[in-house]
XYZ file of C-alpha atoms in Angstrom:
721
model
C -39.467 -6.520 15.457
C -39.494 -4.086 18.421
C -37.090 -4.570 21.242
C -39.087 -2.724 23.705
C -41.686 -5.369 23.755
C -39.459 -8.548 23.713
C -38.686 -10.709 26.809
C -35.173 -10.087 26.022
C -34.808 -6.405 26.609
C -36.356 -6.970 30.145
C -33.657 -9.338 30.968
C -31.025 -6.656 29.759
C -32.781 -3.993 31.672
C -32.573 -5.996 34.876
C -28.721 -6.225 34.469
C -28.422 -2.581 34.070
C -29.006 0.553 36.256
C -32.066 2.202 36.407
C -30.804 5.114 34.165
C -29.506 2.957 31.389
C -32.886 1.069 31.257
C -34.539 4.380 31.172
C -32.293 5.193 28.238
C -33.119 2.001 26.444
C -36.711 2.542 26.772
C -36.406 6.112 25.306
C -34.492 4.863 22.454
C -36.491 2.366 20.186
C -34.084 -0.574 18.985
C -36.024 -2.047 16.087
C -35.258 -3.882 12.913
C -37.671 -3.802 9.973
C -36.379 -7.134 8.857
C -35.006 -10.563 10.733
C -31.669 -10.248 12.454
C -29.121 -11.624 10.127
C -26.096 -13.437 11.458
C -23.539 -14.845 8.878
C -25.423 -18.372 8.914
C -28.628 -16.593 8.138
C -27.159 -14.275 5.654
C -25.400 -17.302 3.642
C -28.636 -19.349 3.723
C -30.796 -16.350 2.378
C -28.471 -14.948 -0.004
C -27.255 -18.741 -1.025
C -23.601 -17.681 -0.422
C -20.913 -19.897 -2.165
C -17.269 -19.340 -3.225
C -16.759 -17.423 -6.396
C -15.554 -19.896 -9.155
C -11.882 -19.515 -10.034
C -10.809 -18.780 -13.413
C -7.642 -20.205 -14.581
C -6.601 -17.367 -17.085
C -3.291 -19.433 -18.313
C -5.561 -21.979 -19.696
C -6.653 -19.342 -22.194
C -3.036 -18.214 -22.957
C -2.103 -21.889 -24.003
C -5.197 -22.204 -26.607
C -4.859 -21.108 -29.803
C -7.158 -20.043 -32.698
C -7.433 -17.776 -35.682
C -9.524 -15.311 -33.824
C -7.427 -15.619 -30.986
C -4.157 -15.104 -32.959
C -5.924 -12.015 -34.875
C -7.228 -10.380 -31.440
C -3.664 -10.702 -30.222
C -2.323 -8.808 -33.239
C -4.572 -6.024 -32.909
C -3.813 -5.879 -29.063
C -0.280 -5.596 -29.566
C -0.340 -3.381 -32.782
C -3.017 -0.795 -32.055
C -2.284 1.029 -35.349
C -4.158 -1.666 -37.072
C -7.331 -0.731 -35.215
C -7.330 3.091 -35.066
C -5.652 3.926 -38.509
C -8.231 2.166 -40.892
C -10.937 4.257 -39.075
C -9.015 7.469 -39.230
C -11.189 10.494 -40.009
C -9.011 12.238 -42.483
C -11.297 15.270 -43.201
C -11.570 16.055 -39.526
C -8.452 15.120 -37.866
C -5.507 15.423 -40.694
C -4.957 19.135 -40.635
C -4.732 19.486 -37.057
C -2.381 16.363 -36.916
C -0.361 18.246 -39.718
C -0.038 21.457 -37.933
C 0.626 19.865 -34.486
C 3.404 17.763 -35.920
C 4.908 20.525 -37.518
C 4.928 22.403 -34.342
C 6.256 19.688 -32.303
C 8.863 18.948 -34.784
C 10.141 22.580 -34.576
C 10.334 22.288 -30.978
C 11.767 18.743 -31.053
C 14.767 19.747 -33.175
C 16.632 22.033 -30.734
C 15.599 19.879 -27.831
C 16.912 16.756 -29.280
C 20.240 18.646 -29.721
C 20.405 19.816 -26.228
C 19.173 16.840 -24.603
C 21.930 15.004 -26.215
C 24.336 17.291 -24.355
C 22.520 16.069 -21.029
C 23.258 12.396 -21.832
C 27.045 13.178 -22.490
C 26.636 12.578 -26.101
C 27.279 14.393 -29.400
C 24.309 16.433 -30.470
C 23.442 14.585 -33.622
C 22.413 11.338 -31.311
C 19.561 13.531 -30.058
C 18.246 13.715 -33.211
C 18.609 10.019 -33.913
C 16.548 9.484 -30.625
C 13.796 12.120 -31.907
C 13.174 9.959 -34.949
C 13.440 6.336 -34.573
C 11.534 5.855 -31.162
C 8.758 8.492 -32.233
C 7.823 6.377 -35.478
C 7.912 3.127 -33.376
C 5.653 4.421 -30.867
C 3.181 5.405 -33.630
C 2.998 1.654 -34.576
C 2.628 0.446 -31.132
C 1.227 3.060 -28.687
C -2.168 3.620 -27.232
C -2.138 7.491 -26.195
C -3.067 9.725 -29.088
C -1.542 12.899 -27.396
C 1.830 12.238 -25.650
C 4.888 13.218 -27.488
C 7.583 10.345 -27.319
C 11.295 11.268 -27.565
C 14.155 12.938 -25.760
C 13.205 14.167 -22.311
C 15.245 16.212 -19.736
C 14.975 13.717 -16.927
C 16.058 10.561 -18.928
C 18.759 12.357 -20.463
C 20.352 13.398 -17.313
C 19.777 9.991 -15.964
C 21.639 8.484 -18.969
C 24.491 11.189 -18.490
C 24.842 10.032 -15.100
C 25.585 6.616 -16.349
C 28.090 7.632 -19.263
C 30.070 10.020 -17.040
C 30.495 7.061 -14.646
C 31.434 4.362 -17.316
C 33.106 6.968 -19.827
C 34.446 9.716 -17.900
C 35.281 12.882 -19.784
C 38.973 12.890 -18.950
C 41.416 12.227 -15.978
C 42.989 15.715 -16.274
C 40.850 18.817 -17.659
C 43.901 19.823 -19.867
C 43.660 16.520 -21.647
C 40.310 15.930 -23.367
C 39.955 13.732 -26.541
C 36.359 14.299 -27.347
C 36.576 11.830 -30.281
C 37.731 8.947 -27.981
C 35.245 10.197 -25.401
C 32.527 9.874 -27.712
C 33.519 6.596 -28.995
C 33.186 5.445 -25.450
C 30.108 6.648 -24.550
C 27.856 6.276 -27.639
C 27.948 2.413 -26.937
C 27.321 2.725 -23.618
C 24.235 4.823 -24.226
C 22.772 2.646 -26.837
C 23.390 -0.709 -24.883
C 21.766 0.825 -22.023
C 18.541 1.775 -24.415
C 18.505 -1.754 -25.343
C 18.627 -2.989 -21.807
C 15.893 -0.456 -20.946
C 13.801 -1.559 -23.776
C 14.297 -5.276 -22.883
C 13.011 -4.590 -19.291
C 10.046 -2.594 -20.466
C 8.933 -5.151 -23.094
C 9.296 -8.112 -20.616
C 7.346 -6.313 -17.942
C 4.700 -5.228 -20.382
C 4.288 -8.857 -21.523
C 3.878 -10.171 -18.187
C 1.152 -7.563 -17.314
C 3.291 -5.983 -15.040
C 2.152 -2.390 -15.810
C 0.723 -1.957 -12.172
C 4.158 -1.373 -10.877
C 3.947 2.207 -11.793
C 1.492 2.421 -8.877
C 4.232 2.377 -6.544
C 5.177 5.715 -7.610
C 2.716 8.146 -5.997
C 2.136 11.330 -7.625
C 3.982 13.428 -4.829
C 6.841 11.154 -5.470
C 6.922 11.573 -9.169
C 6.525 15.336 -8.938
C 9.281 15.571 -6.288
C 11.421 13.365 -8.273
C 11.223 15.371 -11.559
C 11.369 18.675 -9.639
C 14.984 17.357 -8.193
C 15.963 16.054 -11.620
C 15.113 19.553 -12.903
C 17.588 20.973 -10.527
C 19.940 18.345 -11.553
C 19.706 19.464 -15.534
C 19.826 23.040 -14.524
C 23.166 22.693 -12.728
C 24.453 20.481 -15.531
C 23.918 23.124 -17.892
C 25.817 25.875 -16.104
C 29.096 24.799 -17.659
C 27.586 25.327 -21.150
C 26.026 28.776 -20.089
C 29.259 30.011 -18.938
C 31.783 28.232 -20.897
C 33.540 26.502 -18.403
C 35.423 23.208 -18.329
C 34.451 21.184 -15.067
C 35.846 18.013 -13.734
C 33.548 14.807 -13.795
C 31.511 14.206 -10.866
C 29.295 11.142 -10.344
C 27.771 9.535 -7.221
C 26.319 10.846 -3.938
C 26.864 14.657 -3.708
C 28.084 15.076 -7.138
C 25.581 17.915 -7.628
C 27.006 19.745 -4.527
C 30.441 19.299 -5.910
C 29.558 20.685 -9.338
C 27.867 23.710 -7.954
C 31.224 24.415 -5.689
C 33.222 23.904 -8.936
C 31.043 26.382 -11.135
C 31.287 28.924 -8.343
C 35.089 28.546 -7.980
C 35.571 28.855 -11.822
C 32.747 31.481 -12.644
C 35.606 34.293 -13.179
C 36.599 32.139 -16.421
C 33.238 32.359 -18.047
C 33.201 33.577 -21.822
C 30.568 35.835 -23.360
C 28.548 34.387 -26.119
C 26.137 35.014 -28.915
C 23.688 33.118 -31.087
C 24.299 30.942 -34.195
C 24.656 33.803 -36.854
C 27.086 35.879 -34.617
C 29.050 32.628 -33.992
C 29.413 31.746 -37.513
C 30.473 35.401 -38.696
C 32.738 36.279 -35.897
C 34.305 32.970 -35.681
C 33.544 32.401 -31.930
C 34.770 28.922 -32.056
C 38.299 30.033 -32.930
C 38.643 33.265 -31.564
C 36.878 32.989 -28.358
C 36.892 29.179 -27.926
C 33.114 29.039 -27.470
C 31.770 25.612 -27.965
C 29.372 24.887 -30.740
C 27.410 21.974 -31.875
C 29.961 20.800 -34.367
C 29.782 18.414 -37.382
C 26.353 17.025 -37.845
C 26.670 14.092 -40.262
C 24.296 13.741 -42.856
C 22.163 10.531 -43.278
C 21.259 7.710 -40.986
C 23.651 5.552 -39.190
C 23.564 1.736 -39.749
C 22.269 -0.728 -36.801
C 24.572 -1.636 -34.435
C 24.495 -4.838 -31.997
C 24.564 -3.936 -28.449
C 27.568 -4.527 -26.269
C 26.525 -7.272 -24.079
C 29.802 -7.230 -21.786
C 28.071 -3.964 -20.391
C 24.904 -5.409 -19.220
C 26.290 -6.631 -15.956
C 27.224 -2.909 -15.230
C 24.014 -1.303 -16.534
C 21.332 -3.663 -15.308
C 20.726 -1.613 -12.281
C 20.589 1.923 -14.048
C 18.403 0.243 -16.800
C 15.732 -0.961 -14.458
C 15.433 2.526 -12.876
C 15.607 4.223 -16.034
C 12.705 1.789 -17.452
C 10.405 2.495 -14.346
C 10.881 6.290 -14.381
C 10.355 6.627 -18.134
C 7.134 4.560 -18.028
C 5.876 6.288 -14.852
C 6.150 9.669 -16.707
C 4.679 8.288 -20.056
C 1.664 6.531 -18.171
C 0.917 9.565 -16.032
C 0.780 11.954 -18.649
C -1.248 9.311 -20.948
C -3.780 8.911 -18.574
C -4.176 12.799 -17.981
C -4.832 13.112 -21.774
C -7.020 10.100 -21.957
C -9.416 11.406 -19.207
C -9.673 14.568 -20.678
C -10.592 13.403 -24.324
C -12.655 10.159 -23.123
C -10.437 7.506 -24.475
C -8.541 4.699 -22.724
C -4.886 4.041 -22.535
C -3.690 0.355 -21.954
C -0.886 0.583 -19.027
C 0.547 -2.840 -20.309
C 0.573 -1.861 -24.135
C 2.213 1.380 -23.276
C 4.737 -0.555 -21.602
C 5.467 -2.499 -24.480
C 5.377 0.318 -26.850
C 7.758 2.335 -24.906
C 10.139 -0.755 -24.759
C 10.138 -1.203 -28.248
C 10.739 2.458 -28.913
C 14.018 2.002 -26.864
C 14.879 -1.521 -27.873
C 14.900 -0.597 -31.626
C 16.238 2.752 -30.978
C 19.184 1.536 -29.202
C 20.077 -0.775 -32.151
C 20.153 2.551 -34.171
C 22.218 4.325 -31.755
C 19.820 6.163 -29.822
C 19.486 6.662 -25.925
C 16.457 6.124 -23.701
C 13.605 8.148 -24.142
C 10.201 8.867 -22.577
C 7.630 11.430 -23.281
C 8.168 15.307 -22.785
C 5.633 17.401 -20.853
C 6.166 20.326 -22.898
C 5.775 18.738 -26.377
C 2.991 16.687 -25.238
C 1.014 19.925 -24.114
C 2.079 21.559 -27.346
C 0.879 18.488 -29.481
C -2.576 18.699 -27.804
C -2.893 22.257 -27.796
C -2.102 23.016 -31.296
C -4.751 20.392 -32.672
C -3.104 17.137 -32.569
C -5.976 14.192 -32.485
C -3.762 11.024 -32.881
C -0.275 9.891 -33.153
C -0.113 10.764 -36.886
C 1.201 14.060 -35.468
C 4.078 12.086 -33.900
C 4.770 10.352 -37.289
C 4.608 13.675 -39.061
C 7.169 15.377 -36.722
C 9.356 12.093 -36.912
C 9.624 12.653 -40.816
C 10.320 16.066 -40.361
C 13.376 15.388 -38.027
C 14.529 12.629 -40.741
C 14.551 15.449 -43.289
C 16.977 17.602 -40.878
C 19.133 14.598 -40.340
C 19.518 13.684 -44.165
C 19.725 17.348 -45.587
C 19.832 20.024 -43.147
C 21.845 19.132 -40.282
C 25.009 21.174 -41.500
C 22.941 24.138 -40.889
C 23.271 23.710 -37.359
C 27.056 23.235 -37.171
C 27.726 26.538 -35.563
C 25.094 26.626 -33.118
C 26.724 27.531 -29.712
C 26.093 25.003 -27.084
C 25.216 27.736 -24.608
C 22.127 28.340 -26.783
C 21.207 24.841 -26.377
C 21.613 24.954 -22.733
C 19.538 28.060 -22.572
C 16.686 26.241 -24.211
C 17.248 23.239 -21.883
C 16.906 25.756 -19.009
C 13.786 27.644 -20.283
C 12.156 24.085 -21.050
C 12.594 23.255 -17.227
C 10.225 26.104 -16.312
C 7.343 23.790 -15.913
C 9.127 21.316 -13.746
C 10.742 24.030 -11.449
C 7.320 25.448 -10.701
C 6.513 22.280 -8.949
C 8.256 23.780 -6.217
C 4.977 25.276 -5.302
C 3.834 21.902 -4.445
C 5.113 22.066 -1.055
C 2.916 24.934 -0.038
C -0.224 23.043 -1.524
C 0.763 19.843 0.074
C 1.196 21.478 3.297
C -2.414 22.630 3.453
C -3.503 19.295 1.648
C -1.674 16.359 3.193
C 1.549 16.682 5.174
C 2.234 12.934 4.751
C 2.588 13.327 0.891
C 4.617 16.589 1.764
C 6.979 14.427 3.577
C 7.108 11.945 0.632
C 7.811 14.953 -1.729
C 10.618 16.226 0.523
C 12.183 13.047 1.122
C 12.148 12.325 -2.554
C 13.640 15.782 -3.638
C 16.259 15.747 -0.859
C 17.383 12.212 -1.554
C 17.556 12.803 -5.503
C 19.486 16.259 -4.851
C 22.071 14.487 -2.444
C 22.122 11.105 -3.692
C 21.891 11.382 -7.399
C 18.974 10.039 -9.653
C 19.240 6.341 -9.185
C 19.736 6.013 -5.563
C 17.230 9.006 -5.011
C 14.529 6.683 -6.379
C 15.257 3.721 -4.401
C 15.176 5.906 -1.268
C 11.920 7.620 -2.147
C 10.223 4.149 -3.069
C 11.377 2.687 -0.010
C 10.381 5.493 2.332
C 6.777 5.930 0.661
C 6.235 2.303 1.246
C 7.431 2.292 4.641
C 5.169 5.536 5.392
C 2.267 3.311 4.116
C 3.038 0.603 6.739
C 3.387 3.155 9.516
C 0.006 4.791 8.550
C -1.600 1.536 8.885
C 0.037 1.028 12.137
C -1.378 4.086 13.424
C -4.940 3.993 12.308
C -8.008 5.875 13.849
C -9.368 3.662 16.624
C -12.987 4.437 18.011
C -16.114 3.662 20.039
C -19.044 3.833 17.995
C -22.508 5.030 19.261
C -25.888 5.207 17.582
C -27.066 8.349 15.898
C -30.650 9.157 17.187
C -33.622 7.593 15.137
C -31.410 5.583 12.883
C -29.400 2.269 12.288
C -26.020 4.301 11.850
C -23.231 4.306 14.121
C -20.366 6.815 14.357
C -17.483 7.748 16.577
C -18.745 9.454 19.826
C -15.801 11.570 20.002
C -16.941 13.159 16.673
C -20.608 13.083 16.582
C -21.974 14.723 19.739
C -25.499 13.175 19.317
C -24.192 9.611 18.842
C -24.699 7.853 22.203
C -23.158 4.427 23.171
C -25.847 1.634 23.549
C -26.039 0.875 27.346
C -24.106 -2.378 27.949
C -22.570 -2.862 24.739
C -19.491 -1.607 23.156
C -18.775 -1.106 19.593
C -15.249 -0.687 18.643
C -13.783 0.183 15.105
C -10.327 0.445 13.395
C -10.098 2.571 10.292
C -7.521 -0.063 8.812
C -7.160 -3.612 8.178
C -5.529 -5.719 11.023
C -2.544 -7.702 10.237
C 0.721 -8.589 11.414
C 2.274 -5.003 11.625
C -0.657 -3.419 13.652
C -2.535 -6.511 15.377
C -0.849 -5.802 18.789
C -1.975 -2.378 18.471
C -5.415 -3.003 17.613
C -5.839 -5.160 20.765
C -4.127 -2.651 22.962
C -6.301 0.178 21.739
C -9.528 -2.023 22.086
C -8.786 -2.591 25.906
C -7.970 0.943 26.248
C -10.925 2.296 24.611
C -13.288 -0.024 26.693
C -12.448 1.654 29.783
C -11.584 -1.721 31.544
C -8.199 -3.085 32.544
C -8.466 -6.634 31.042
C -5.286 -7.969 31.647
C -5.304 -6.837 35.344
C -8.756 -8.281 36.047
C -7.842 -11.589 34.149
C -4.635 -11.596 36.238
C -6.439 -10.898 39.405
C -9.088 -13.424 38.793
C -6.446 -16.225 38.331
C -4.530 -15.238 41.513
C -7.841 -15.526 43.444
C -8.918 -18.640 41.731
C -5.624 -20.113 42.325
C -5.856 -18.980 46.116
C -9.147 -20.596 46.319
C -7.962 -23.920 44.839
C -5.065 -23.645 47.436
C -7.458 -23.093 50.255
C -9.557 -25.865 49.184
C -6.487 -28.111 49.104
C -5.261 -27.202 52.487
C -8.655 -27.876 53.813
C -9.049 -31.311 52.332
C -5.525 -31.893 53.831
C -6.505 -30.929 57.243
C -9.650 -33.060 57.017
C -7.810 -36.028 55.975
C -5.300 -35.429 58.729
C -8.038 -35.267 61.166
C -9.765 -38.455 60.018
C -6.426 -40.474 60.338
C -5.940 -39.148 63.634
C -9.525 -39.859 64.676
C -9.124 -43.449 63.196
C -5.601 -44.149 65.144
C -6.864 -42.721 68.671
C -10.028 -44.891 68.176
C -7.803 -48.007 67.752
C -5.677 -47.303 70.493
C -8.471 -47.004 72.906
C -10.431 -50.017 72.073
C -10.167 -52.660 75.144
C -11.735 -55.636 75.631
C -12.905 -56.644 79.228
C -12.418 -60.437 79.411
C -14.542 -60.411 82.612
C -17.469 -59.147 80.785
C -20.059 -61.615 80.366
C -21.297 -62.797 77.083
C -24.671 -61.355 77.816
C -23.430 -57.789 78.467
C -21.323 -57.887 75.250
C -24.423 -58.923 73.252
C -26.525 -56.062 74.689
C -23.605 -53.587 74.214
C -23.364 -54.345 70.664
C -27.123 -54.181 69.932
C -26.837 -50.577 71.406
C -23.969 -49.728 69.246
C -25.792 -50.915 66.293
C -28.460 -48.558 66.912
C -26.392 -45.554 67.792
C -24.519 -46.330 64.418
C -27.634 -46.318 62.367
C -28.892 -43.087 64.074
C -25.347 -41.499 63.275
C -25.045 -42.595 59.749
C -28.683 -41.334 59.139
C -28.006 -37.930 60.419
C -24.811 -37.808 58.301
C -26.754 -38.709 55.151
C -29.095 -35.735 56.029
C -26.478 -33.327 56.594
C -24.895 -34.272 53.195
C -28.216 -34.032 51.373
C -28.822 -30.682 52.816
C -25.370 -29.392 51.980
C -25.463 -30.805 48.510
C -28.697 -28.721 48.104
C -27.240 -25.617 49.562
C -24.049 -25.754 47.338
C -26.329 -26.165 44.168
C -28.143 -23.062 45.247
C -24.918 -20.909 45.817
C -23.622 -18.786 43.150
C -20.525 -19.777 41.143
C -17.615 -18.968 42.962
C -15.494 -18.288 39.719
C -17.284 -14.983 38.707
C -16.058 -11.540 39.101
C -18.662 -10.664 41.641
C -18.197 -13.615 43.736
C -14.421 -13.111 43.688
C -14.866 -9.565 44.685
C -13.706 -8.083 41.555
C -15.244 -4.978 39.615
C -17.406 -5.919 36.666
C -17.399 -4.295 33.391
C -20.308 -1.902 32.670
C -21.054 -3.500 29.468
C -22.043 -7.222 28.739
C -21.413 -7.444 24.991
C -18.409 -6.234 22.722
C -18.909 -5.771 19.084
C -16.112 -5.548 16.505
C -16.894 -3.356 13.384
C -14.546 -5.339 10.820
C -15.775 -3.467 7.956
C -12.411 -2.088 7.373
C -10.838 -5.510 6.975
C -9.676 -6.068 3.393
C -7.551 -9.404 4.279
C -6.631 -11.305 7.348
C -3.364 -13.183 8.022
C -2.480 -15.775 10.784
C -1.551 -12.970 13.214
C -4.952 -11.302 12.756
C -6.743 -14.637 13.455
C -4.836 -15.183 16.671
C -5.604 -11.663 17.568
C -9.358 -12.101 17.353
C -9.034 -15.452 18.773
C -7.400 -13.829 21.952
C -9.760 -11.196 22.043
C -12.646 -13.763 22.231
C -10.704 -15.398 25.110
C -9.809 -12.426 27.150
C -13.254 -10.756 27.121
C -14.938 -13.956 28.106
C -12.823 -14.287 30.869
C -14.021 -11.108 32.333
C -17.807 -12.393 31.519
C -18.210 -10.058 28.216
C -19.596 -11.677 24.884
C -17.890 -10.719 21.582
C -19.708 -10.267 18.481
C -18.176 -9.488 14.960
C -20.082 -7.260 12.350
C -19.831 -6.067 8.800
C -17.269 -8.622 7.221
C -16.800 -8.708 3.699
C -17.367 -12.164 1.770
C -13.482 -12.487 1.056
C -12.749 -12.041 4.537
C -15.383 -14.558 5.874
C -13.586 -16.952 3.396
C -10.251 -16.306 4.615
C -11.528 -16.861 8.335
C -13.079 -20.012 7.526
C -9.730 -20.993 5.470
C -7.800 -20.127 8.693
C -10.024 -22.424 10.707
C -11.062 -19.495 12.880
C -14.870 -20.815 13.469
C -14.849 -23.677 15.888
C -17.185 -24.856 18.523
C -16.615 -21.877 20.792
C -16.587 -19.134 17.853
C -19.451 -19.760 15.209
C -20.890 -17.951 12.368
C -23.673 -16.871 14.703
C -21.076 -14.428 16.217
C -20.605 -12.760 13.071
C -23.599 -10.192 11.902
C -24.352 -8.677 8.649
C -24.353 -5.162 10.157
C -23.466 -3.401 13.556
C -26.935 -2.855 13.988
C -27.759 -6.291 13.646
C -25.064 -7.259 16.270
C -26.382 -4.555 18.815
C -29.931 -5.755 18.455
C -28.917 -9.311 19.217
C -26.816 -8.360 22.099
C -29.698 -6.355 23.647
C -31.919 -9.067 23.165
C -29.586 -11.857 24.468
C -27.389 -10.266 27.290
C -24.855 -12.848 28.155
C -25.701 -14.482 31.525
C -22.947 -15.438 33.697
C -22.595 -18.959 33.050
C -21.866 -22.042 35.330
C -19.286 -23.499 32.779
C -18.633 -21.222 30.276
C -17.541 -22.269 26.824
C -13.677 -21.806 26.820
C -11.564 -20.293 24.078
C -7.843 -21.271 24.014
C -5.628 -18.218 23.924
C -3.175 -18.273 21.143
């Protein structure tokens, strides 16, 4: 329907200036379909609330098919192993498994040092968890086992609960190890319990709160922590135990202070041939007992001391594993189940902790090797774990004289990839400075406050930053792009022009309790009208009018009373008047009273007709106040994803305030869930109906031009909340 030919636009143009009327005639506002407000849209589309599904009901049902499906869901090896293409994948998995095992052997020994444990426990942690993940994991390419970040987090716990010694000269390694191993294994059990529990309740989405800049900043800071922790092995120094905030700074200062005491070193062969351990006091790996250790129950007395660290380690370990797993899954075209990954990683830590392993995750460097050397499935992981088992059972004694400095060098070399993430600062500066701020805060907090507190600070800061960013969205007044039904920000699109008589306002973020006040303030500011001032002035003038009317009525009543009293006082009866004179006077008085009363009735009728023709004294124009240059306001609510009670009150107040200054308000582009929430919040009533809500901005603009809001004699009131 063409707006230029309708009677509504003629009324619109009558309210506008000549220039604006010409602009409307120049631009053709038309719709190739009927205008759709929310009522029409619901009727046309037969809208109804989506049926609710109670998933918990299906959980309580049990059948043979459901039990089998549940078994396959939580034991994925039963799904993919029977379909394993032996001819195509076995050779690649075999070579990949051997490559990873060769890499995992020195890393396992080295990362045990990071955890503050004897190196052999790194081998245990490279066997049990890897084989468990082979059974329960869904990623085909990640390499589960010891990892530098996890090991240094475990090391901070073992250092705090079982310090090295009170005095540097009195170090009883046997007693120290005997105290630390139960702490690490109990921590692993507790980490596993957290991960399994969260996975079973489908809490895998928790990792979404760890953004990529946060994870990369955290792992970079952890790499710096690992690097500093290995300096004592590289230089052969005995350092005091430091834990808690600023422990990294204290360690660096102590290394610099004791650097003149450093010792020269060599590799395993030189160490064994020259007896470096005895002649130069060079630390070596030491005894690696052959065979596996029996399972040991966790020390439940330590649970209360470890619960906070265990939860942090559980979340960090899962975040690293799932992020790598999704990268490989996307690259090779398969799906990773985040909840099952959480269960698989939890079982790896839980069962591993019973066999005296420390918490593990997946290694970035080993995962890349496993993929690049031809690995296609977790068969490669199983082969690497069997190779580690062979080392534990038969070949462990060959590494007895391996200097710890060599293991430290291996650790530092493997940090190369994570330390390269320092270049993220340059790329984030160009791409997104808010993400750069998250990266810097995470890195700095982790360096200064240690790994556990650093992660807490990073998560809290990133969530607060999201809230702050929603408090400062982009507000814009929209104009129509010529010859289209598209509306864009007039400040960004030079050809987008505002529709004369109509203001279209949009926010780039949802409106809720944290930014509802900012939304209202920005709306009033962008409209170019001091709404609050106009309302206050209107109320003052109306109040003044009422006071003047009241004073006038009081004055009239006073005059009437005075007239009545004076009339009573002046009445005198002449007793000498004859009866005939009195009768004649009464007749004349009656005639005069009839004439007088008739005149008064005619005056009252004439005054009533004039009052009915007079304009409403409560309008802005009648009060002498400036009128807005638009008659309709349209709120583009397409960005709303939900509404809360504060948002409902803010929208109600917007309707009230703009109607007070004779501007009608419409809403447009609400999503169905938002409409349902508006209904549930009793937003719609006699004054605000679904006829004020349109399917699109163009629908609302077209309707506003066809029906410019006239100044009502008695406008429908909206109570301000």
